[in-house]
CSV table of C-alpha atoms and ligand atoms in Angstrom, one decimal:
chain,number,residue,atom,x,y,z
E,18,MET,CA,-13.7,13.1,15.6
E,19,THR,CA,-15.4,10.2,13.9
E,20,PRO,CA,-12.9,7.5,13.0
E,21,VAL,CA,-12.6,6.8,9.2
E,22,LEU,CA,-11.5,3.4,7.9
E,23,ARG,CA,-11.1,2.2,4.3
E,24,PHE,CA,-10.7,-0.9,2.3
E,25,ALA,CA,-8.6,-0.3,-0.7
E,26,PRO,CA,-8.4,-3.1,-3.2
E,27,SER,CA,-6.7,-3.1,-6.7
E,28,PRO,CA,-9.0,-4.2,-9.5
E,29,ASN,CA,-6.4,-6.4,-11.1
E,30,GLY,CA,-8.1,-9.7,-10.3
E,31,ARG,CA,-11.0,-11.2,-8.4
E,32,LEU,CA,-11.2,-10.8,-4.6
E,33,HIS,CA,-10.0,-13.8,-2.7
E,34,LEU,CA,-10.4,-15.0,0.9
E,35,GLY,CA,-7.4,-12.9,1.9
E,36,HIS,CA,-9.1,-9.8,0.7
E,37,ALA,CA,-12.4,-10.8,2.3
E,38,TYR,CA,-10.6,-11.0,5.6
E,39,SER,CA,-9.2,-7.5,5.3
E,40,ALA,CA,-12.6,-6.1,4.2
E,41,LEU,CA,-14.5,-7.8,7.0
E,42,LEU,CA,-11.9,-6.7,9.5
E,43,ASN,CA,-12.3,-3.1,8.3
E,44,GLY,CA,-16.0,-3.4,8.6
E,45,PHE,CA,-15.7,-4.8,12.1
E,46,LEU,CA,-13.3,-2.1,13.2
E,47,ALA,CA,-15.5,0.7,11.7
E,48,ALA,CA,-18.5,-0.7,13.6
E,49,ARG,CA,-16.6,-1.1,16.9
E,50,LEU,CA,-15.0,2.4,16.7
E,51,GLY,CA,-18.3,4.0,15.5
E,52,GLY,CA,-16.5,5.0,12.4
E,53,ARG,CA,-17.1,5.5,8.7
E,54,LEU,CA,-16.1,2.9,6.2
E,55,LEU,CA,-14.8,4.0,2.8
E,56,LEU,CA,-13.9,2.0,-0.3
E,57,ARG,CA,-11.0,3.1,-2.5
E,58,ILE,CA,-10.2,1.6,-5.8
E,59,GLU,CA,-6.4,1.6,-6.2
E,60,ASP,CA,-6.2,1.3,-10.0
E,61,ILE,CA,-3.2,3.4,-10.8
E,62,ASP,CA,-1.7,0.5,-12.8
E,63,LEU,CA,-3.9,1.0,-15.9
E,64,ALA,CA,-2.2,-1.9,-17.7
E,65,ARG,CA,-3.3,-4.4,-15.1
E,66,CYS,CA,-6.5,-3.0,-13.7
E,67,ARG,CA,-9.8,-3.7,-15.5
E,68,PRO,CA,-13.3,-2.1,-15.0
E,69,ALA,CA,-14.7,-5.6,-15.1
E,70,TYR,CA,-12.6,-6.5,-12.0
E,71,GLU,CA,-13.8,-3.4,-10.2
E,72,ALA,CA,-17.4,-4.4,-11.0
E,73,ALA,CA,-16.7,-7.9,-9.6
E,74,ILE,CA,-15.1,-6.5,-6.5
E,75,LEU,CA,-18.2,-4.3,-5.8
E,76,GLU,CA,-20.4,-7.4,-6.3
E,77,ASP,CA,-18.3,-9.6,-4.0
E,78,LEU,CA,-18.2,-7.0,-1.2
E,79,ALA,CA,-22.0,-6.5,-1.4
E,80,TRP,CA,-22.5,-10.2,-1.3
E,81,LEU,CA,-20.3,-10.4,1.8
E,82,GLY,CA,-22.7,-7.9,3.4
E,83,LEU,CA,-20.4,-4.9,3.5
E,84,SER,CA,-21.5,-1.5,2.5
E,85,PHE,CA,-19.4,1.5,1.9
E,86,GLU,CA,-19.9,5.2,1.6
E,87,THR,CA,-20.3,6.7,-1.8
E,88,PRO,CA,-18.8,8.1,-4.0
E,89,VAL,CA,-16.1,5.5,-4.2
E,90,ARG,CA,-12.7,7.1,-4.9
E,91,ARG,CA,-11.0,5.7,-8.0
E,92,GLN,CA,-7.3,6.7,-8.0
E,93,SER,CA,-7.1,6.7,-11.8
E,94,GLU,CA,-9.4,9.7,-11.8
E,95,HIS,CA,-7.0,11.7,-9.7
E,96,PHE,CA,-3.6,11.5,-11.4
E,97,PRO,CA,-3.3,15.4,-11.4
E,98,ASP,CA,-3.5,15.3,-7.5
E,99,TYR,CA,-0.5,13.0,-7.4
E,100,ALA,CA,1.3,15.0,-10.0
E,101,ALA,CA,0.9,18.1,-7.8
E,102,ALA,CA,2.3,16.4,-4.8
E,103,LEU,CA,5.3,15.2,-6.9
E,104,ASP,CA,5.8,18.7,-8.2
E,105,GLY,CA,6.0,20.0,-4.6
E,106,LEU,CA,8.7,17.4,-3.7
E,107,ARG,CA,10.6,18.0,-6.9
E,108,GLY,CA,10.6,21.8,-6.3
E,109,ARG,CA,12.3,21.1,-3.0
E,110,GLY,CA,15.0,19.1,-4.6
E,111,LEU,CA,13.8,15.8,-3.0
E,112,LEU,CA,13.4,13.9,-6.2
E,113,TYR,CA,15.6,12.9,-9.1
E,114,PRO,CA,14.8,11.3,-12.5
E,115,CYS,CA,16.0,7.7,-12.9
E,116,PHE,CA,16.5,6.3,-16.4
E,117,CYS,CA,17.6,2.8,-15.2
E,118,THR,CA,16.1,-0.4,-16.5
E,119,ARG,CA,15.5,-3.3,-14.2
E,120,SER,CA,18.4,-5.2,-15.8
E,121,GLY,CA,20.7,-2.1,-15.6
E,122,ILE,CA,20.0,-1.9,-11.9
E,123,ALA,CA,20.8,-5.7,-11.6
E,124,ARG,CA,24.1,-5.2,-13.4
E,125,ALA,CA,25.1,-2.2,-11.2
E,126,VAL,CA,24.3,-4.2,-8.1
E,127,ALA,CA,26.3,-7.2,-9.3
E,128,ALA,CA,29.2,-4.8,-10.1
E,129,GLN,CA,29.0,-3.4,-6.6
E,130,GLU,CA,28.9,-6.9,-5.1
E,131,GLY,CA,31.9,-7.9,-7.1
E,132,ARG,CA,33.9,-4.9,-5.9
E,133,ALA,CA,32.9,-5.3,-2.3
E,134,GLY,CA,33.0,-9.1,-2.2
E,135,ALA,CA,29.8,-8.9,-0.2
E,136,SER,CA,26.1,-8.9,-1.0
E,137,TRP,CA,24.4,-5.6,-1.6
E,138,PRO,CA,21.8,-4.6,0.9
E,139,ARG,CA,18.2,-5.5,0.2
E,140,ASP,CA,15.0,-3.7,1.0
E,141,PRO,CA,12.3,-5.4,3.2
E,142,ASP,CA,10.7,-6.9,0.1
E,143,GLY,CA,14.0,-8.6,-0.8
E,144,ALA,CA,14.9,-6.3,-3.8
E,145,PRO,CA,18.4,-4.8,-3.9
E,146,LEU,CA,18.5,-1.2,-2.7
E,147,TYR,CA,18.8,1.2,-5.6
E,148,PRO,CA,22.6,1.6,-6.2
E,149,GLY,CA,22.3,5.3,-6.9
E,150,THR,CA,23.3,5.3,-10.6
E,151,CYS,CA,21.2,8.3,-11.6
E,152,ARG,CA,21.5,10.2,-8.3
E,153,ALA,CA,24.7,11.8,-9.5
E,154,LEU,CA,23.6,12.7,-13.0
E,155,PRO,CA,24.2,16.4,-13.6
E,156,GLU,CA,20.9,18.2,-13.9
E,157,PRO,CA,21.5,19.6,-17.4
E,158,GLU,CA,22.2,16.0,-18.6
E,159,ALA,CA,19.1,14.6,-16.9
E,160,ALA,CA,17.0,17.5,-18.3
E,161,ALA,CA,18.3,16.9,-21.8
E,162,ARG,CA,17.5,13.2,-21.6
E,163,ILE,CA,13.9,14.0,-20.4
E,164,ALA,CA,13.5,16.6,-23.2
E,165,ALA,CA,14.6,13.9,-25.7
E,166,GLY,CA,11.8,11.7,-24.4
E,167,ALA,CA,13.9,9.1,-22.4
E,168,PRO,CA,11.5,7.1,-20.2
E,169,HIS,CA,12.2,7.8,-16.6
E,170,ALA,CA,10.9,7.2,-13.1
E,171,TRP,CA,11.2,9.7,-10.2
E,172,ARG,CA,13.0,8.6,-7.1
E,173,LEU,CA,13.0,10.1,-3.7
E,174,SER,CA,16.5,11.0,-2.6
E,175,LEU,CA,16.5,9.4,0.8
E,176,ALA,CA,19.4,11.5,2.0
E,177,ALA,CA,17.7,14.8,1.0
E,178,ALA,CA,14.4,13.6,2.4
E,179,LEU,CA,16.0,12.7,5.8
E,180,ARG,CA,17.7,16.2,5.8
E,181,ALA,CA,14.2,17.7,5.3
E,182,ALA,CA,12.5,15.5,7.8
E,183,PRO,CA,15.2,14.1,10.1
E,184,GLY,CA,12.9,12.1,12.4
E,185,PRO,CA,13.2,10.0,14.4
E,186,HIS,CA,10.2,8.6,12.6
E,187,SER,CA,7.5,6.6,14.2
E,188,TYR,CA,3.8,5.9,14.1
E,189,LEU,CA,1.0,4.7,16.3
E,190,ARG,CA,-0.3,1.2,15.9
E,191,PHE,CA,-3.7,0.1,17.1
E,192,ASP,CA,-5.1,-3.3,17.8
E,193,ARG,CA,-8.6,-4.7,17.7
E,194,ASP,CA,-9.0,-4.5,21.4
E,195,GLY,CA,-8.4,-0.7,21.7
E,196,GLY,CA,-4.7,-1.0,22.6
E,197,GLU,CA,-2.2,1.3,21.1
E,198,GLY,CA,1.6,1.6,20.9
E,199,ARG,CA,4.3,3.5,19.2
E,200,VAL,CA,6.3,1.8,16.5
E,201,ALA,CA,9.7,3.1,15.4
E,202,ALA,CA,10.0,3.6,11.6
E,203,ASP,CA,13.2,3.3,9.6
E,204,PRO,CA,12.5,4.6,6.0
E,205,ALA,CA,16.2,4.3,5.2
E,206,ARG,CA,15.8,0.5,4.8
E,207,TRP,CA,14.0,1.2,1.5
E,208,GLY,CA,16.7,3.4,0.0
E,209,ASP,CA,15.7,5.8,-2.8
E,210,VAL,CA,12.1,4.6,-3.5
E,211,VAL,CA,10.3,5.2,-6.8
E,212,LEU,CA,7.5,7.7,-6.3
E,213,ALA,CA,6.5,7.9,-10.0
E,214,ARG,CA,7.0,5.0,-12.3
E,215,LYS,CA,8.0,5.2,-15.9
E,216,GLU,CA,4.7,4.0,-17.2
E,217,ILE,CA,2.6,5.2,-14.2
E,218,PRO,CA,2.7,8.9,-13.2
E,219,THR,CA,2.6,8.0,-9.5
E,220,SER,CA,3.3,5.1,-7.2
E,221,TYR,CA,1.5,3.1,-4.5
E,222,HIS,CA,3.4,4.9,-1.8
E,223,LEU,CA,2.5,8.4,-3.0
E,224,ALA,CA,-1.1,7.7,-3.9
E,225,VAL,CA,-1.9,6.0,-0.6
E,226,VAL,CA,-0.5,8.7,1.7
E,227,HIS,CA,-2.1,11.4,-0.4
E,228,ASP,CA,-5.5,9.7,-0.4
E,229,ASP,CA,-5.5,8.6,3.2
E,230,ALA,CA,-5.0,12.3,4.1
E,231,LEU,CA,-7.5,13.7,1.6
E,232,GLN,CA,-10.2,11.3,2.7
E,233,GLY,CA,-9.5,11.8,6.4
E,234,VAL,CA,-8.6,8.2,7.1
E,235,SER,CA,-7.7,7.9,10.7
E,236,HIS,CA,-7.3,4.1,11.1
E,237,VAL,CA,-5.6,2.0,8.4
E,238,ALA,CA,-6.1,-1.7,8.8
E,239,ARG,CA,-4.2,-3.7,6.1
E,240,GLY,CA,-2.2,-6.8,5.7
E,241,ALA,CA,1.2,-7.4,7.3
E,242,ASP,CA,2.7,-7.5,3.9
E,243,LEU,CA,2.5,-3.7,3.9
E,244,GLU,CA,3.8,-3.2,7.4
E,245,ALA,CA,7.4,-2.4,6.3
E,246,ALA,CA,6.1,0.0,3.7
E,247,THR,CA,4.6,2.1,6.5
E,248,ASP,CA,8.1,3.4,7.2
E,249,VAL,CA,8.1,5.0,3.7
E,250,HIS,CA,4.6,6.3,4.2
E,251,VAL,CA,5.5,7.9,7.5
E,252,LEU,CA,8.4,9.7,5.9
E,253,LEU,CA,6.2,10.9,3.0
E,254,GLN,CA,3.6,12.2,5.5
E,255,ALA,CA,6.3,14.2,7.3
E,256,LEU,CA,7.6,15.6,4.0
E,257,LEU,CA,4.2,16.5,2.7
E,258,GLY,CA,2.8,17.8,6.0
E,259,LEU,CA,0.1,15.2,6.0
E,260,PRO,CA,-1.7,13.9,9.1
E,261,GLN,CA,-0.7,10.4,10.2
E,262,PRO,CA,-3.3,7.7,10.6
E,263,ARG,CA,-3.0,4.9,13.1
E,264,TYR,CA,-2.1,1.5,11.6
E,265,HIS,CA,-3.0,-2.0,12.2
E,266,HIS,CA,-1.3,-4.7,10.2
E,267,HIS,CA,-3.2,-7.9,10.3
E,268,GLY,CA,-1.4,-11.2,10.1
E,269,LEU,CA,-2.1,-14.1,7.8
E,270,ILE,CA,-5.7,-15.0,7.8
E,271,GLU,CA,-6.8,-17.9,9.9
E,272,ASP,CA,-9.6,-20.3,9.8
E,273,GLU,CA,-12.3,-20.8,12.5
E,274,ALA,CA,-9.9,-23.0,14.5
E,275,GLY,CA,-7.2,-20.4,14.5
E,276,ARG,CA,-5.0,-22.2,12.0
E,277,LYS,CA,-3.2,-20.2,9.4
E,278,LEU,CA,-4.9,-20.6,6.0
E,279,SER,CA,-2.7,-22.1,3.4
E,280,LYS,CA,-1.6,-19.7,0.7
E,281,SER,CA,-3.6,-21.7,-1.9
E,282,LEU,CA,-6.7,-21.5,0.2
E,283,ALA,CA,-6.3,-17.8,1.1
E,284,SER,CA,-6.0,-17.1,-2.6
E,285,ARG,CA,-9.2,-18.9,-3.6
E,286,PRO,CA,-11.4,-16.4,-5.4
E,287,LEU,CA,-14.7,-15.6,-3.5
E,288,ALA,CA,-16.6,-16.1,-6.7
E,289,GLU,CA,-15.3,-19.7,-7.0
E,290,LEU,CA,-16.3,-20.4,-3.4
E,291,ARG,CA,-19.7,-18.9,-3.9
E,292,ALA,CA,-20.2,-21.0,-7.0
E,293,ALA,CA,-19.3,-24.0,-4.9
E,294,GLY,CA,-22.1,-23.2,-2.4
E,295,ALA,CA,-20.4,-20.9,0.1
E,296,THR,CA,-22.6,-18.4,1.8
E,297,PRO,CA,-21.5,-15.0,3.3
E,298,ASP,CA,-22.0,-16.6,6.8
E,299,SER,CA,-19.9,-19.6,5.9
E,300,ILE,CA,-17.1,-17.3,4.6
E,301,ARG,CA,-17.3,-15.3,7.9
E,302,GLU,CA,-17.1,-18.4,9.9
E,303,ARG,CA,-14.3,-19.8,7.8
E,304,LEU,CA,-12.3,-16.6,8.4
E,305,GLY,CA,-12.9,-16.7,12.2
E,306,PHE,CA,-15.4,-13.9,12.4
E,307,GLY,CA,-17.8,-14.7,15.2
E,308,GLU,CA,-20.7,-12.6,16.5
E,309,ASP,CA,-18.3,-10.2,18.2
E,310,GLY,CA,-15.7,-9.9,15.5
E,311,PRO,CA,-12.6,-11.8,14.6
E,312,ARG,CA,-11.4,-14.4,17.0
E,313,ALA,CA,-7.9,-14.6,18.3
E,314,GLY,CA,-5.0,-14.3,15.8
E,315,GLY,CA,-3.7,-11.6,13.6
E,316,ARG,CA,-1.0,-9.2,14.7
E,317,SER,CA,-1.5,-5.6,15.5
U,416,ZN,ZN1,18.6,5.3,-12.4
């Protein structure tokens, strides 16, 4: 089977050096594995994503010398796909509607902390785990609120999900040199995650596992900031009966000397660097991409 890789930016701003690293790494891995390279535009957040940013992303990637298969998948054109996946989970009793506001959740967490005299558990991103306020809402009451037009998200009931897919959950990681290893996944550390937001009929988690499976993605190379989210993705793949790609989570980008780029440098837009005289070669060099791919550094 031909490996399939993808670069999946969100058009909510210009590409910066950090994105360039991820895109170049995917290009390098696709070439090394003899695989295909896809581009996916992750624009489910219609309030923040702009066609002009997408056009700029395509321009920046072409300038870097990367080419992708067409057609490019644009997630905003596929909301019905994600709705169908949600329907399936809902029909199995794995989702519940959540009417909470951000401040309501903060108040519930503070109340719990007051009662317990201890801090409430946090997810890997540092946000408090959902305290479960809406989990216990009687179904007729929830249905009445939905019928009355109350804004609501859909959360995955972690307990029900783990009954349906008990695990133990894990995934294969791959590294740039062909090594592989199994990584234990612990979806419980995320609690009852949101799978469809109030203002967006899906979520990053749902759309990404759906699309990786639909597009036959076999190797996901993305930033270490998404490493912990893989635990949720693995659970969703088990629940939805989707194949599981291998994962590589690259560390902070480094310069040609193997030093970590500062956050401010990593977030410099490519367009700005280009205007200041950078060339695709100088960008590659700056990011440590030699003739034979990226130099040392980055985690697998
Ligand atoms: Zn709620």
